[in-house]
């Protein structure tokens, strides 16, 4: 009986051993992680005026089990960081940019530093290093153009996708209307291409429908919509001027200084000054402004997947759920 009781012990020890080994793989020393992050995208890519790298460091040694990704580090995001027990924050925008003369509870950025240090959370920011990296933010932004050839600094060359129709029809469908019936009807009209997306009017969720129509199809679309007074009263019809786009110059974030003087058919960026936009228009250059962080935040999902692979799944990597653009369209 004694031998039969003893035999299971080595098996149990091996199982515990295995658990310990697996657990140890979910941690990285902070210095080793910073070295890997630099291998992924060197901080030397950053602009000279930028403040990148490790901005807040807990007293060493510091190990990282969970890396938290956010576009902007706000106090609301910091609450989420602490709730999810992250050890290092990768904030695309540096929360510390201008020099701090004191660390008190008076300003929100000082409070971020205090809370990070009190809870042993590091803060790292790559900013323009990720803008310039070959697999970085601007490369991600360029994917929205479809297949294209891109070059650093110089504009991307995008293939021409001419609009089939010469009119655009836009209207909203609310929850009281049969969305499937409307979509089926307009898709059944020859010469119409349809796109849709969620929209909010006041507190009501709606679906925004965009139709590109030929002249012939436009008459059929108007005929269909005119049978529904609720739809027809809020319908917008725009005449589309075909503008051939062969060269696109893009810059994530604020593109005024980067795009100035660049020869292109289209500027795509987050924001530009009013006067820079007027200058571009005077040269026959189309401008698309998407709001500053809208041209950056979506990159974080790709970044999580790339870092998972680069770091060989050694640590947990999570995306902020509270990070959002500070501006709301009303």
Short mmCIF file of C-alpha atoms in Angstrom, two decimals:
data_model
loop_
_atom_site.label_atom_id
_atom_site.label_comp_id
_atom_site.label_asym_id
_atom_site.label_seq_id
_atom_site.Cartn_x
_atom_site.Cartn_y
_atom_site.Cartn_z
CA UNK A 1 0.00 0.00 0.00
CA UNK A 2 2.88 2.34 0.78
CA UNK A 3 4.43 2.02 -2.69
CA UNK A 4 1.08 2.62 -4.39
CA UNK A 5 0.67 5.81 -2.35
CA UNK A 6 4.15 7.03 -3.25
CA UNK A 7 3.91 6.48 -7.02
CA UNK A 8 1.51 9.38 -7.80
CA UNK A 9 3.83 11.91 -6.12
CA UNK A 10 6.38 12.33 -8.98
CA UNK A 11 3.49 12.82 -11.41
CA UNK A 12 2.04 15.56 -9.21
CA UNK A 13 5.44 17.25 -8.90
CA UNK A 14 5.93 17.18 -12.67
CA UNK A 15 2.48 18.78 -13.13
CA UNK A 16 3.28 21.59 -10.67
CA UNK A 17 6.66 22.05 -12.36
CA UNK A 18 4.90 22.41 -15.69
CA UNK A 19 2.55 25.04 -14.32
CA UNK A 20 5.43 27.07 -12.96
CA UNK A 21 7.27 26.95 -16.28
CA UNK A 22 4.23 28.00 -18.26
CA UNK A 23 3.54 30.85 -15.86
CA UNK A 24 7.12 32.12 -16.13
CA UNK A 25 6.72 32.49 -19.90
CA UNK A 26 4.03 35.13 -19.39
CA UNK A 27 6.50 37.66 -17.97
CA UNK A 28 9.22 39.79 -19.54
CA UNK A 29 11.79 41.96 -17.81
CA UNK A 30 11.09 45.61 -18.62
CA UNK A 31 14.54 46.20 -20.12
CA UNK A 32 14.23 43.11 -22.32
CA UNK A 33 10.78 44.21 -23.46
CA UNK A 34 12.02 47.72 -24.28
CA UNK A 35 14.83 46.21 -26.32
CA UNK A 36 12.32 44.07 -28.26
CA UNK A 37 10.07 47.08 -28.84
CA UNK A 38 13.04 48.98 -30.23
CA UNK A 39 13.85 46.05 -32.50
CA UNK A 40 10.25 46.17 -33.73
CA UNK A 41 10.44 49.90 -34.53
CA UNK A 42 13.58 51.84 -33.66
CA UNK A 43 13.10 55.03 -31.67
CA UNK A 44 15.69 56.57 -34.00
CA UNK A 45 12.84 56.87 -36.53
CA UNK A 46 11.22 59.54 -34.34
CA UNK A 47 11.34 63.25 -35.14
CA UNK A 48 13.93 65.27 -33.24
CA UNK A 49 11.24 67.41 -31.54
CA UNK A 50 9.33 64.38 -30.25
CA UNK A 51 9.41 62.86 -26.76
CA UNK A 52 9.47 59.10 -27.25
CA UNK A 53 10.58 56.00 -25.38
CA UNK A 54 10.18 55.11 -21.72
CA UNK A 55 8.61 58.14 -20.02
CA UNK A 56 7.75 56.67 -16.61
CA UNK A 57 9.77 53.84 -15.04
CA UNK A 58 8.92 52.05 -11.79
CA UNK A 59 11.90 51.28 -9.58
CA UNK A 60 13.81 48.24 -10.94
CA UNK A 61 13.53 45.37 -11.24
CA UNK A 62 10.20 45.59 -13.07
CA UNK A 63 8.57 42.69 -14.88
CA UNK A 64 5.75 43.00 -17.40
CA UNK A 65 2.93 40.51 -17.63
CA UNK A 66 0.38 42.74 -19.39
CA UNK A 67 1.09 45.41 -22.00
CA UNK A 68 -1.75 47.91 -22.43
CA UNK A 69 -2.19 49.71 -25.79
CA UNK A 70 -3.90 53.09 -26.14
CA UNK A 71 -3.80 56.02 -28.53
CA UNK A 72 -4.14 58.61 -25.75
CA UNK A 73 -3.53 58.17 -22.03
CA UNK A 74 -6.30 60.03 -20.19
CA UNK A 75 -7.42 59.69 -16.58
CA UNK A 76 -10.33 57.51 -17.73
CA UNK A 77 -7.92 55.24 -19.58
CA UNK A 78 -5.64 55.10 -16.52
CA UNK A 79 -8.57 53.80 -14.47
CA UNK A 80 -8.95 51.00 -17.01
CA UNK A 81 -5.21 50.29 -16.86
CA UNK A 82 -5.32 49.85 -13.08
CA UNK A 83 -8.52 47.81 -13.22
CA UNK A 84 -6.93 45.40 -15.70
CA UNK A 85 -3.68 45.32 -13.70
CA UNK A 86 -1.40 46.23 -16.61
CA UNK A 87 2.32 46.63 -15.96
CA UNK A 88 3.29 48.80 -18.93
CA UNK A 89 1.26 51.27 -20.99
CA UNK A 90 2.14 51.81 -24.63
CA UNK A 91 0.54 55.18 -25.39
CA UNK A 92 0.93 56.23 -29.02
CA UNK A 93 0.79 59.92 -28.05
CA UNK A 94 3.28 60.85 -25.30
CA UNK A 95 1.35 61.97 -22.19
CA UNK A 96 4.48 63.85 -21.11
CA UNK A 97 5.57 66.25 -23.83
CA UNK A 98 6.40 69.61 -22.30
CA UNK A 99 8.83 69.59 -19.35
CA UNK A 100 7.25 69.21 -15.92
CA UNK A 101 8.61 71.44 -13.14
CA UNK A 102 6.75 69.63 -10.39
CA UNK A 103 4.68 66.50 -9.84
CA UNK A 104 1.57 67.42 -7.83
CA UNK A 105 -2.13 66.59 -7.85
CA UNK A 106 -3.00 69.89 -9.58
CA UNK A 107 -3.04 68.86 -13.27
CA UNK A 108 -4.31 65.72 -14.97
CA UNK A 109 -0.96 64.88 -16.57
CA UNK A 110 0.84 65.14 -13.23
CA UNK A 111 -1.83 62.88 -11.71
CA UNK A 112 -1.16 60.31 -14.44
CA UNK A 113 2.52 60.17 -13.45
CA UNK A 114 1.68 59.90 -9.75
CA UNK A 115 -0.82 57.09 -10.26
CA UNK A 116 1.52 55.22 -12.58
CA UNK A 117 4.39 55.32 -10.07
CA UNK A 118 2.15 54.51 -7.08
CA UNK A 119 0.87 51.41 -8.87
CA UNK A 120 4.18 50.42 -10.48
CA UNK A 121 3.01 50.93 -14.05
CA UNK A 122 5.49 52.05 -16.72
CA UNK A 123 4.60 54.40 -19.58
CA UNK A 124 6.16 54.09 -23.03
CA UNK A 125 5.40 56.19 -26.11
CA UNK A 126 6.60 55.56 -29.70
CA UNK A 127 4.64 58.35 -31.51
CA UNK A 128 6.50 59.50 -34.65
CA UNK A 129 8.78 56.44 -34.53
CA UNK A 130 5.69 54.38 -35.38
CA UNK A 131 4.66 56.96 -37.99
CA UNK A 132 7.92 56.41 -39.88
CA UNK A 133 8.31 52.65 -39.34
CA UNK A 134 7.78 50.57 -42.52
CA UNK A 135 5.02 48.60 -40.77
CA UNK A 136 3.73 51.63 -38.87
CA UNK A 137 0.79 54.00 -38.72
CA UNK A 138 1.12 55.58 -42.17
CA UNK A 139 1.54 52.18 -43.77
CA UNK A 140 -1.69 51.09 -42.02
CA UNK A 141 -3.44 54.26 -43.19
CA UNK A 142 -2.33 53.63 -46.76
CA UNK A 143 -4.07 50.24 -46.73
CA UNK A 144 -7.36 52.11 -46.90
CA UNK A 145 -6.43 53.15 -50.43
CA UNK A 146 -6.31 49.57 -51.68
CA UNK A 147 -3.34 48.26 -53.64
CA UNK A 148 -0.74 51.02 -53.92
CA UNK A 149 2.96 51.77 -54.07
CA UNK A 150 4.18 53.90 -51.18
CA UNK A 151 7.39 55.80 -50.51
CA UNK A 152 8.51 57.57 -47.33
CA UNK A 153 7.96 61.36 -47.32
CA UNK A 154 6.83 61.37 -50.97
CA UNK A 155 3.18 60.75 -51.87
CA UNK A 156 1.77 57.29 -52.43
CA UNK A 157 0.80 56.30 -55.98
CA UNK A 158 -2.67 54.83 -55.92
CA UNK A 159 -4.47 53.18 -58.84
CA UNK A 160 -7.41 55.09 -60.25
CA UNK A 161 -10.84 53.90 -59.16
CA UNK A 162 -13.28 55.96 -61.27
CA UNK A 163 -16.75 56.43 -59.87
CA UNK A 164 -19.25 54.54 -61.98
CA UNK A 165 -22.08 56.94 -61.23
CA UNK A 166 -22.27 60.71 -61.54
CA UNK A 167 -24.74 61.25 -58.69
CA UNK A 168 -24.77 60.30 -55.03
CA UNK A 169 -28.00 59.79 -53.10
CA UNK A 170 -27.89 59.74 -49.29
CA UNK A 171 -30.65 59.02 -46.79
CA UNK A 172 -31.25 57.46 -43.36
CA UNK A 173 -33.36 54.44 -42.50
CA UNK A 174 -34.60 54.20 -38.91
CA UNK A 175 -35.66 51.16 -36.89
CA UNK A 176 -39.35 51.55 -37.79
CA UNK A 177 -38.61 50.99 -41.48
CA UNK A 178 -37.76 47.73 -43.22
CA UNK A 179 -34.02 48.08 -43.88
CA UNK A 180 -33.76 44.78 -45.77
CA UNK A 181 -36.62 45.76 -48.07
CA UNK A 182 -35.04 49.16 -48.83
CA UNK A 183 -31.59 47.65 -49.45
CA UNK A 184 -33.02 44.94 -51.69
CA UNK A 185 -34.94 47.49 -53.74
CA UNK A 186 -32.02 49.85 -54.39
CA UNK A 187 -29.57 47.03 -55.07
CA UNK A 188 -31.97 45.74 -57.71
CA UNK A 189 -31.59 48.91 -59.78
CA UNK A 190 -28.95 48.69 -62.53
CA UNK A 191 -26.24 51.35 -62.33
CA UNK A 192 -26.36 51.69 -58.53
CA UNK A 193 -23.59 50.82 -56.04
CA UNK A 194 -24.62 50.76 -52.37
CA UNK A 195 -22.75 51.35 -49.12
CA UNK A 196 -24.21 51.63 -45.62
CA UNK A 197 -23.04 52.35 -42.08
CA UNK A 198 -24.49 52.93 -38.63
CA UNK A 199 -25.43 56.51 -37.75
CA UNK A 200 -27.01 58.25 -34.80
CA UNK A 201 -29.53 61.09 -34.98
CA UNK A 202 -30.16 62.45 -31.51
CA UNK A 203 -30.64 59.34 -29.36
CA UNK A 204 -31.88 57.20 -32.24
CA UNK A 205 -29.76 54.57 -33.97
CA UNK A 206 -30.18 54.66 -37.75
CA UNK A 207 -28.55 53.29 -40.88
CA UNK A 208 -27.08 55.74 -43.38
CA UNK A 209 -27.43 54.61 -47.00
CA UNK A 210 -25.14 55.99 -49.73
CA UNK A 211 -25.95 55.25 -53.39
CA UNK A 212 -23.72 56.04 -56.36
CA UNK A 213 -25.98 56.27 -59.40
CA UNK A 214 -25.78 56.76 -63.12
CA UNK A 215 -28.11 59.39 -64.59
CA UNK A 216 -30.55 56.69 -65.72
CA UNK A 217 -30.49 54.90 -62.34
CA UNK A 218 -31.03 58.18 -60.48
CA UNK A 219 -34.52 58.53 -61.95
CA UNK A 220 -35.46 55.04 -60.74
CA UNK A 221 -34.01 55.68 -57.27
CA UNK A 222 -35.95 58.93 -56.91
CA UNK A 223 -39.11 57.18 -58.08
CA UNK A 224 -38.66 54.47 -55.42
CA UNK A 225 -37.89 56.93 -52.61
CA UNK A 226 -40.75 59.26 -53.52
CA UNK A 227 -43.20 56.49 -52.58
CA UNK A 228 -41.96 56.73 -48.99
CA UNK A 229 -42.46 60.28 -47.70
CA UNK A 230 -40.38 59.62 -44.58
CA UNK A 231 -37.35 58.61 -46.64
CA UNK A 232 -37.84 61.11 -49.45
CA UNK A 233 -38.07 64.19 -47.21
CA UNK A 234 -34.58 63.57 -45.81
CA UNK A 235 -32.92 62.47 -49.04
CA UNK A 236 -29.85 64.36 -50.29
CA UNK A 237 -28.80 64.19 -53.94
CA UNK A 238 -25.28 65.27 -54.85
CA UNK A 239 -23.75 65.71 -58.28
CA UNK A 240 -20.37 63.98 -58.46
CA UNK A 241 -17.59 65.58 -60.45
CA UNK A 242 -15.16 62.92 -61.60
CA UNK A 243 -11.71 63.79 -60.24
CA UNK A 244 -9.01 61.43 -61.38
CA UNK A 245 -6.75 60.51 -58.48
CA UNK A 246 -3.42 58.96 -59.36
CA UNK A 247 -1.21 60.28 -56.54
CA UNK A 248 -2.22 60.44 -52.87
CA UNK A 249 -0.07 62.13 -50.22
CA UNK A 250 -0.99 60.97 -46.73
CA UNK A 251 0.09 61.67 -43.20
CA UNK A 252 -1.47 60.31 -40.02
CA UNK A 253 -2.37 62.93 -37.41
CA UNK A 254 -1.65 66.54 -38.39
CA UNK A 255 -0.35 66.72 -41.95
CA UNK A 256 0.01 70.45 -42.64
CA UNK A 257 3.80 70.71 -42.39
CA UNK A 258 4.51 67.28 -43.91
CA UNK A 259 2.23 67.67 -46.94
CA UNK A 260 2.98 71.31 -47.70
CA UNK A 261 4.39 71.65 -51.22
CA UNK A 262 3.96 67.95 -52.05
CA UNK A 263 2.60 67.39 -55.56
CA UNK A 264 -0.45 65.11 -55.43
CA UNK A 265 -4.05 64.84 -56.54
CA UNK A 266 -5.27 64.21 -53.00
CA UNK A 267 -4.10 64.96 -49.45
CA UNK A 268 -5.33 62.46 -46.84
CA UNK A 269 -4.65 63.34 -43.19
CA UNK A 270 -6.26 63.87 -39.81
CA UNK A 271 -6.19 67.65 -39.68
CA UNK A 272 -4.84 70.71 -41.50
CA UNK A 273 -5.12 74.41 -40.78
CA UNK A 274 -7.81 76.35 -42.61
CA UNK A 275 -5.27 78.35 -44.60
CA UNK A 276 -3.25 75.26 -45.61
CA UNK A 277 -6.47 73.69 -46.84
CA UNK A 278 -7.22 76.80 -48.90
CA UNK A 279 -3.69 76.69 -50.36
CA UNK A 280 -4.19 73.06 -51.40
CA UNK A 281 -7.58 73.82 -52.97
CA UNK A 282 -6.07 76.72 -54.95
CA UNK A 283 -3.65 74.24 -56.53
CA UNK A 284 -6.46 71.86 -57.49
CA UNK A 285 -5.56 69.37 -54.74
CA UNK A 286 -8.46 67.56 -53.06
CA UNK A 287 -8.25 67.28 -49.26
CA UNK A 288 -9.77 64.62 -46.98
CA UNK A 289 -9.59 65.35 -43.22
CA UNK A 290 -10.57 62.46 -40.92
CA UNK A 291 -9.99 64.07 -37.47
CA UNK A 292 -6.58 63.71 -35.85
CA UNK A 293 -6.71 60.46 -33.87
CA UNK A 294 -9.10 58.73 -36.32
CA UNK A 295 -6.08 58.34 -38.59
CA UNK A 296 -4.10 56.66 -35.79
CA UNK A 297 -6.27 54.74 -33.34
CA UNK A 298 -7.27 51.94 -35.72
CA UNK A 299 -3.60 51.01 -36.10
CA UNK A 300 -3.54 49.63 -32.54
CA UNK A 301 -5.40 46.44 -33.54
CA UNK A 302 -2.74 45.68 -36.15
CA UNK A 303 -0.03 46.64 -33.67
CA UNK A 304 -1.36 44.15 -31.10
CA UNK A 305 -1.16 41.31 -33.62
CA UNK A 306 2.32 42.31 -34.81
CA UNK A 307 3.67 42.64 -31.25
CA UNK A 308 2.11 39.29 -30.27
CA UNK A 309 4.16 37.70 -33.04
CA UNK A 310 7.30 39.78 -32.44
CA UNK A 311 7.30 39.08 -28.69
CA UNK A 312 6.48 35.40 -29.30
CA UNK A 313 3.34 35.57 -27.11
CA UNK A 314 5.48 35.98 -23.98
CA UNK A 315 3.15 38.57 -22.45
CA UNK A 316 -0.51 39.54 -22.60
CA UNK A 317 -1.32 42.46 -24.90
CA UNK A 318 -4.67 44.21 -24.54
CA UNK A 319 -6.38 47.17 -26.23
CA UNK A 320 -8.01 49.98 -24.31
CA UNK A 321 -11.79 49.97 -24.39
CA UNK A 322 -12.15 53.54 -23.10
CA UNK A 323 -9.66 55.33 -25.37
CA UNK A 324 -11.58 57.57 -27.79
CA UNK A 325 -11.29 60.76 -29.83
CA UNK A 326 -11.76 63.81 -27.58
CA UNK A 327 -14.03 65.45 -30.18
CA UNK A 328 -17.63 64.37 -30.68
CA UNK A 329 -19.49 65.21 -33.89
CA UNK A 330 -22.89 66.74 -33.04
#
